Short mmCIF file of C-alpha atoms in Angstrom, two decimals:
data_model
loop_
_atom_site.label_atom_id
_atom_site.label_comp_id
_atom_site.label_asym_id
_atom_site.label_seq_id
_atom_site.Cartn_x
_atom_site.Cartn_y
_atom_site.Cartn_z
CA MET A 1 127.76 115.58 89.25
CA ASN A 2 130.18 114.36 86.58
CA SER A 3 132.27 111.21 87.00
CA GLN A 4 135.30 113.14 88.27
CA GLU A 5 133.18 114.77 90.94
CA VAL A 6 131.66 111.43 91.92
CA LEU A 7 135.13 109.86 92.18
CA ASP A 8 136.49 112.80 94.18
CA ARG A 9 133.59 112.55 96.55
CA GLU A 10 133.41 108.77 96.89
CA TYR A 11 137.04 107.64 96.62
CA LEU A 12 137.76 107.49 100.35
CA GLU A 13 134.44 105.77 101.03
CA ILE A 14 135.09 103.16 98.35
CA ARG A 15 138.60 102.65 99.70
CA GLY A 16 137.20 102.25 103.22
CA LYS A 17 134.65 99.67 102.08
CA ILE A 18 137.34 97.67 100.26
CA VAL A 19 139.45 97.69 103.43
CA GLU A 20 136.43 96.48 105.44
CA LEU A 21 135.89 93.64 102.98
CA ALA A 22 139.57 92.75 103.12
CA ALA A 23 139.47 92.73 106.92
CA SER A 24 136.39 90.43 106.89
CA LEU A 25 138.16 88.02 104.55
CA ASP A 26 141.24 88.13 106.80
CA ARG A 27 139.07 87.22 109.77
CA LEU A 28 137.77 84.22 107.88
CA ASP A 29 141.35 83.17 107.09
CA ARG A 30 142.49 83.61 110.70
CA ALA A 31 139.59 81.67 112.19
CA GLU A 32 139.89 77.94 112.81
CA GLY A 33 138.31 75.55 110.38
CA CYS A 34 137.52 75.83 106.70
CA VAL A 35 134.42 77.26 105.03
CA SER A 36 135.52 76.90 101.41
CA ASP A 37 132.69 74.41 100.83
CA ASP A 38 130.05 76.76 102.24
CA ASN A 39 127.92 77.94 99.33
CA ARG A 40 127.99 81.46 100.70
CA MET A 41 131.74 81.66 100.02
CA SER A 42 131.03 80.89 96.38
CA LEU A 43 128.45 83.68 96.32
CA ILE A 44 130.91 86.10 97.90
CA LYS A 45 133.57 85.17 95.33
CA GLN A 46 131.13 85.59 92.45
CA GLY A 47 129.99 88.91 93.85
CA LEU A 48 133.52 90.23 94.07
CA GLU A 49 134.26 89.11 90.51
CA MET A 50 131.12 90.82 89.26
CA LEU A 51 132.31 94.15 90.58
CA LEU A 52 135.21 94.19 88.16
CA GLN A 53 133.37 93.02 85.08
CA GLU A 54 132.08 95.38 82.43
CA ALA A 55 128.31 95.02 82.24
CA ASP A 56 125.28 96.44 80.49
CA GLN A 57 123.20 96.61 83.61
CA SER A 58 123.68 98.08 87.05
CA LYS A 59 126.26 96.28 89.19
CA ALA A 60 124.11 96.84 92.27
CA LYS A 61 121.19 95.11 90.58
CA GLN A 62 123.38 92.22 89.46
CA ILE A 63 124.70 91.73 92.98
CA GLN A 64 121.17 91.85 94.40
CA MET A 65 120.06 89.17 91.95
CA LEU A 66 123.13 87.02 92.72
CA PHE A 67 122.10 86.95 96.38
CA SER A 68 118.38 86.37 95.70
CA ARG A 69 116.24 83.28 95.69
CA VAL A 70 115.00 82.27 92.27
CA TYR A 71 111.47 83.31 91.25
CA GLN A 72 109.40 80.67 89.51
CA ASP A 73 106.39 81.90 87.62
CA ASN A 74 104.41 78.70 88.30
CA TRP A 75 104.43 79.28 92.08
CA ARG A 76 100.63 79.60 92.26
CA GLU A 77 100.18 76.13 90.73
CA HIS A 78 102.78 74.78 93.13
CA PHE A 79 100.93 76.33 96.09
CA ASP A 80 97.52 75.54 94.61
CA ILE A 81 96.39 79.14 95.12
CA MET B 1 112.20 121.34 104.67
CA TYR B 2 108.97 119.75 105.89
CA TYR B 3 108.65 116.06 105.23
CA PHE B 4 106.19 113.23 105.71
CA ASP B 5 107.53 109.81 106.74
CA PRO B 6 105.23 107.31 105.01
CA HIS B 7 106.42 104.24 106.95
CA ILE B 8 107.70 104.44 110.51
CA HIS B 9 107.02 102.20 113.50
CA MET B 10 106.73 104.62 116.35
CA VAL B 11 105.53 101.96 118.79
CA SER B 12 109.16 100.85 118.90
CA ARG B 13 110.54 104.37 119.49
CA THR B 14 110.74 106.55 122.58
CA THR B 15 108.91 109.85 122.90
CA ASP B 16 112.29 111.58 122.53
CA ASP B 17 112.26 110.39 118.92
CA TYR B 18 109.05 112.32 118.26
CA GLU B 19 110.75 115.46 119.52
CA THR B 20 113.81 114.84 117.36
CA LEU B 21 111.69 114.17 114.28
CA ALA B 22 109.67 117.32 114.84
CA LYS B 23 112.86 119.37 115.11
CA MET B 24 114.09 117.86 111.83
CA GLY B 25 110.98 118.87 109.91
CA CYS B 26 108.68 115.85 110.15
CA VAL B 27 105.09 117.09 110.10
CA GLY B 28 103.29 113.86 109.28
CA MET B 29 103.82 110.14 109.44
CA SER B 30 102.13 106.90 108.55
CA GLU B 31 102.62 103.85 110.77
CA PRO B 32 101.67 100.42 109.40
CA ALA B 33 100.84 97.55 111.73
CA PHE B 34 103.81 95.18 112.06
CA TRP B 35 105.45 92.42 114.04
CA ALA B 36 105.83 92.98 117.80
CA GLY B 37 109.27 91.38 117.96
CA TYR B 38 107.63 88.13 119.03
CA ASP B 39 104.59 86.20 117.78
CA ARG B 40 101.43 87.42 119.46
CA GLY B 41 99.27 84.80 121.15
CA SER B 42 95.73 85.85 120.38
CA VAL B 43 93.45 88.20 118.50
CA GLU B 44 93.05 90.25 121.69
CA SER B 45 96.77 91.16 121.49
CA PHE B 46 96.07 92.63 118.09
CA ARG B 47 93.01 94.45 119.35
CA ASP B 48 95.14 96.12 122.03
CA TYR B 49 97.84 96.90 119.45
CA PHE B 50 95.31 98.52 117.14
CA ARG B 51 94.09 100.62 120.05
CA GLN B 52 97.66 101.79 120.55
CA LEU B 53 97.96 102.69 116.85
CA THR B 54 94.63 104.48 116.62
CA ASP B 55 94.49 106.17 120.02
CA PHE B 56 97.77 106.45 121.91
CA GLU B 57 100.25 107.08 119.09
CA PRO B 58 98.34 109.95 117.44
CA LYS B 59 98.17 111.67 120.84
CA ARG B 60 101.87 111.10 121.46
CA ALA B 61 102.69 112.50 118.00
CA ALA B 62 100.40 115.50 118.44
CA GLN B 63 102.43 116.68 121.44
CA TYR B 64 105.15 117.54 118.91
CA GLY B 65 102.90 118.84 116.15
CA ILE B 66 103.15 115.67 114.08
CA GLN B 67 100.03 114.27 112.40
CA HIS B 68 99.98 110.50 112.82
CA TYR B 69 98.20 108.01 110.58
CA THR B 70 98.10 104.25 110.66
CA TRP B 71 97.33 101.03 108.80
CA LEU B 72 95.94 97.75 110.09
CA CYS B 73 96.62 94.10 109.34
CA ILE B 74 98.30 90.99 110.62
CA ASN B 75 101.90 91.20 109.39
CA ALA B 76 103.52 88.75 107.00
CA LYS B 77 105.59 87.04 109.68
CA GLU B 78 102.56 86.12 111.81
CA ALA B 79 100.47 85.36 108.72
CA GLU B 80 102.00 81.90 108.81
CA ASN B 81 99.39 81.22 111.51
CA VAL B 82 96.33 81.08 109.28
CA GLU B 83 93.78 80.56 112.05
CA LEU B 84 94.96 83.58 114.05
CA SER B 85 95.25 85.63 110.88
CA ARG B 86 91.62 85.02 109.99
CA GLU B 87 90.51 86.07 113.46
CA VAL B 88 92.50 89.31 113.12
CA ILE B 89 91.18 90.03 109.63
CA LYS B 90 87.64 89.56 110.95
CA MET B 91 88.34 92.06 113.74
CA ILE B 92 89.98 94.80 111.61
CA PRO B 93 86.70 96.42 110.42
CA GLU B 94 86.03 97.47 114.06
CA PHE B 95 88.85 100.01 113.62
CA LEU B 96 88.49 101.16 110.00
CA GLU B 97 86.39 104.19 110.95
CA LYS B 98 89.00 105.51 113.39
CA PRO B 99 90.06 108.97 112.19
CA ASN B 100 93.72 108.15 111.52
CA VAL B 101 93.29 104.80 109.73
CA LEU B 102 94.40 104.98 106.08
CA GLY B 103 94.01 101.38 104.99
CA ILE B 104 95.26 97.81 105.17
CA GLY B 105 98.96 97.31 105.81
CA GLU B 106 101.70 96.43 105.97
CA ILE B 107 100.61 93.15 104.44
CA GLY B 108 103.05 91.12 102.41
CA LEU B 109 105.31 88.09 102.39
CA ASN B 110 108.15 87.12 104.70
CA LYS B 111 109.56 83.74 103.66
CA ASN B 112 107.21 83.47 100.67
CA THR B 113 105.17 80.53 101.94
CA LYS B 114 101.75 79.28 100.90
CA ASN B 115 100.16 80.40 104.19
CA GLU B 116 101.59 83.90 103.84
CA ALA B 117 100.27 84.14 100.26
CA THR B 118 96.86 82.87 101.33
CA ILE B 119 96.52 85.51 104.03
CA PHE B 120 97.85 88.20 101.69
CA LEU B 121 95.00 87.44 99.30
CA GLU B 122 92.47 87.53 102.16
CA HIS B 123 93.76 90.95 103.20
CA MET B 124 93.35 92.08 99.59
CA GLU B 125 89.71 90.98 99.71
CA LEU B 126 89.22 92.92 102.93
CA ALA B 127 90.72 96.05 101.40
CA LEU B 128 88.52 95.75 98.34
CA LYS B 129 85.39 95.13 100.40
CA TYR B 130 85.94 98.28 102.48
CA ASN B 131 87.50 100.39 99.67
CA GLN B 132 90.80 100.73 101.52
CA GLN B 133 94.25 101.59 100.24
CA ILE B 134 96.94 98.93 100.61
CA LEU B 135 100.50 99.22 101.95
CA ILE B 136 102.75 96.26 101.24
CA HIS B 137 105.87 94.86 102.88
CA THR B 138 108.23 93.06 100.52
CA PRO B 139 110.57 90.48 102.09
CA HIS B 140 114.15 91.15 103.09
CA LEU B 141 117.48 90.15 101.63
CA GLU B 142 117.49 86.89 99.64
CA ASP B 143 113.69 86.61 99.75
CA LYS B 144 112.97 90.06 98.36
CA TYR B 145 113.06 89.49 94.60
CA GLN B 146 111.08 86.25 94.69
CA GLY B 147 108.55 87.65 97.17
CA THR B 148 108.09 90.91 95.30
CA ARG B 149 107.38 89.07 92.06
CA MET B 150 104.85 86.85 93.85
CA ILE B 151 103.16 89.90 95.38
CA LEU B 152 102.98 91.63 92.01
CA ASP B 153 101.48 88.48 90.52
CA MET B 154 98.72 88.49 93.15
CA LEU B 155 98.02 92.21 92.73
CA THR B 156 98.03 92.26 88.93
CA GLY B 157 96.05 89.04 88.86
CA ASP B 158 93.04 90.87 90.29
CA SER B 159 91.55 93.49 87.97
CA ARG B 160 89.62 95.08 90.85
CA ILE B 161 92.85 96.42 92.33
CA ASN B 162 93.43 100.11 91.62
CA ARG B 163 97.21 100.15 91.29
CA SER B 164 97.49 103.86 92.00
CA ARG B 165 96.13 103.20 95.51
CA VAL B 166 98.73 100.57 96.38
CA LEU B 167 102.18 101.22 97.87
CA VAL B 168 104.78 98.45 97.53
CA ASP B 169 107.44 99.17 100.10
CA HIS B 170 111.06 98.29 100.75
CA VAL B 171 111.96 98.29 97.05
CA GLU B 172 115.63 98.14 96.09
CA GLU B 173 117.67 98.14 92.89
CA HIS B 174 116.31 94.82 91.62
CA THR B 175 112.65 95.41 92.41
CA ALA B 176 111.96 99.13 91.99
CA LYS B 177 111.39 99.09 88.23
CA ASP B 178 109.13 96.03 88.32
CA VAL B 179 106.88 97.81 90.82
CA LEU B 180 106.82 101.19 89.10
CA GLU B 181 106.37 99.82 85.58
CA ARG B 182 103.22 98.03 86.71
CA GLY B 183 101.69 101.30 87.92
CA PHE B 184 102.08 100.90 91.68
CA TRP B 185 103.70 103.32 94.10
CA ALA B 186 107.10 102.27 95.41
CA GLY B 187 108.68 103.00 98.78
CA MET B 188 112.37 102.82 99.67
CA THR B 189 113.27 102.06 103.27
CA LEU B 190 116.48 103.71 104.47
CA TYR B 191 118.37 101.47 106.86
CA PRO B 192 122.06 101.69 107.72
CA VAL B 193 122.79 98.04 106.89
CA THR B 194 120.05 95.60 105.93
CA LYS B 195 118.01 97.66 103.48
CA CYS B 196 118.64 100.67 101.25
CA THR B 197 120.98 103.48 102.24
CA PRO B 198 120.22 107.15 101.53
CA GLN B 199 122.94 107.08 98.86
CA ARG B 200 121.41 104.11 97.04
CA ALA B 201 117.93 105.62 97.39
CA ALA B 202 119.23 108.79 95.71
CA ASP B 203 120.65 106.57 92.95
CA ILE B 204 117.27 104.92 92.44
CA ILE B 205 115.54 108.31 92.28
CA GLU B 206 118.06 109.41 89.65
CA MET B 207 117.56 106.22 87.62
CA CYS B 208 113.78 105.84 87.94
CA GLY B 209 112.60 109.43 88.31
CA ALA B 210 110.54 110.78 91.19
CA GLU B 211 107.06 109.78 90.05
CA ARG B 212 105.29 107.49 92.51
CA LEU B 213 108.45 107.06 94.57
CA LEU B 214 108.57 107.52 98.37
CA VAL B 215 111.27 107.20 101.01
CA ASN B 216 110.87 106.18 104.63
CA SER B 217 112.85 105.37 107.74
CA ALA B 218 110.77 102.41 109.01
CA GLY B 219 112.40 102.98 112.40
CA ASP B 220 111.57 99.57 113.80
CA TRP B 221 113.20 96.94 116.03
CA GLY B 222 116.32 96.34 113.98
CA PRO B 223 119.20 98.83 113.63
CA SER B 224 117.41 101.75 112.06
CA LYS B 225 117.47 105.51 112.11
CA PRO B 226 114.20 107.42 112.45
CA THR B 227 115.91 110.47 111.00
CA ALA B 228 116.84 108.67 107.78
CA VAL B 229 114.59 110.80 105.59
CA PRO B 230 116.53 113.98 106.52
CA ASP B 231 119.67 111.99 105.63
CA LEU B 232 118.21 111.46 102.16
CA ILE B 233 117.36 115.15 101.90
CA LEU B 234 120.99 116.00 102.68
CA GLU B 235 122.34 113.46 100.20
CA MET B 236 120.13 114.83 97.42
CA ARG B 237 121.26 118.39 98.22
CA ARG B 238 124.91 117.33 98.20
CA ARG B 239 124.37 115.95 94.69
CA GLY B 240 122.95 119.28 93.57
CA HIS B 241 119.34 118.26 93.14
CA SER B 242 116.67 120.95 93.29
CA GLU B 243 114.61 121.66 96.38
CA ALA B 244 111.52 121.03 94.23
CA LEU B 245 112.65 117.50 93.36
CA ILE B 246 113.57 116.69 96.95
CA ARG B 247 110.31 118.11 98.25
CA LYS B 248 108.38 116.05 95.71
CA VAL B 249 109.83 112.80 97.04
CA VAL B 250 109.68 113.54 100.77
CA TYR B 251 106.50 115.62 100.98
CA ASP B 252 104.35 116.00 97.86
CA ASN B 253 104.39 112.32 96.90
CA PRO B 254 103.31 110.98 100.32
CA ILE B 255 100.55 113.59 100.49
CA GLU B 256 99.37 112.71 96.99
CA PHE B 257 99.33 108.99 97.72
CA PHE B 258 97.61 109.19 101.10
CA SER B 259 95.05 111.73 99.89
CA GLN B 260 93.34 108.79 98.26
CA SER B 261 92.31 107.49 101.70
CA GLN B 262 88.96 108.64 102.97
CA ASN B 263 90.38 109.35 106.46
CA PHE B 264 93.38 111.41 105.35
CA SER B 265 92.69 114.88 106.74
CA PHE B 266 96.23 116.21 106.75
CA ILE B 267 96.63 119.92 107.49
CA HIS B 268 99.56 121.54 105.73
CA PRO B 269 101.78 123.42 108.17
CA GLU B 270 101.95 126.58 106.04
#
């Protein structure tokens, strides 16, 4: 499929997912209290910003890495295994 | 199109699901040992579970013309209990000669702890001792990348491991290449929410190629869809991919991988 075909096929789905995200953020705004200091809100904000940035690597992979725990290559020493 | 689901937990599904799967073209399946939904209390619970996997489930599957295979282990979640894990590992050889047992699995990591890693290594030793294939669970969500890298470190750190006989499952965009580039097989689990969707799995096939890549439905306790592999077949067709490519991923590849197990006696339906 070329990019026009992909867009024609996926446009409504993308639109729907953006609406779902918007609705989730609205729910957060409507709910009592404030979660702006919750680290997860920072991750969500970074994730959304990533979607609009030009990048050399896959956006999906970048988002996955954003939401992943850090790997440390000295873990075996740390665990003494 | 016939397909083989390489990772599906039928103990958590009703018999109606077997009928549905048969109608949708499933002719074979492989069911790794996993978590019961709660932590089991003793090695005897595992013995009974292994009886279910090696005796009851193949009979249930056969009613619908599906050939059922299985794997044995103590899963990553319960591996945190080292004492129980060692009792289970000691008991596993009692079942390795059962006709539908393909190997050790699904071993892996859950929260990437020292105990989990310790028991993972002990399962590896068991597999090597009895010349068994290995099927691996990689952690979910935020733990996946870290856990997958740790698992790959343990596997590649042992030169006795034949990488072509090891399946690293639940890969996603950020782990698929690491697994494939190191010579292992990679499985993608198709879940509606918490793992990979059929659309993203099709993307990964397009980006990585179809060599050593499998797809499965897992079909376990969480929201899952046992018919997810047919969903992937449809998605690939909608994108214009050839029947040969689709068949390679959903049928030829599982057969090729599992044919390396001494107990794999799959009969092709045609």
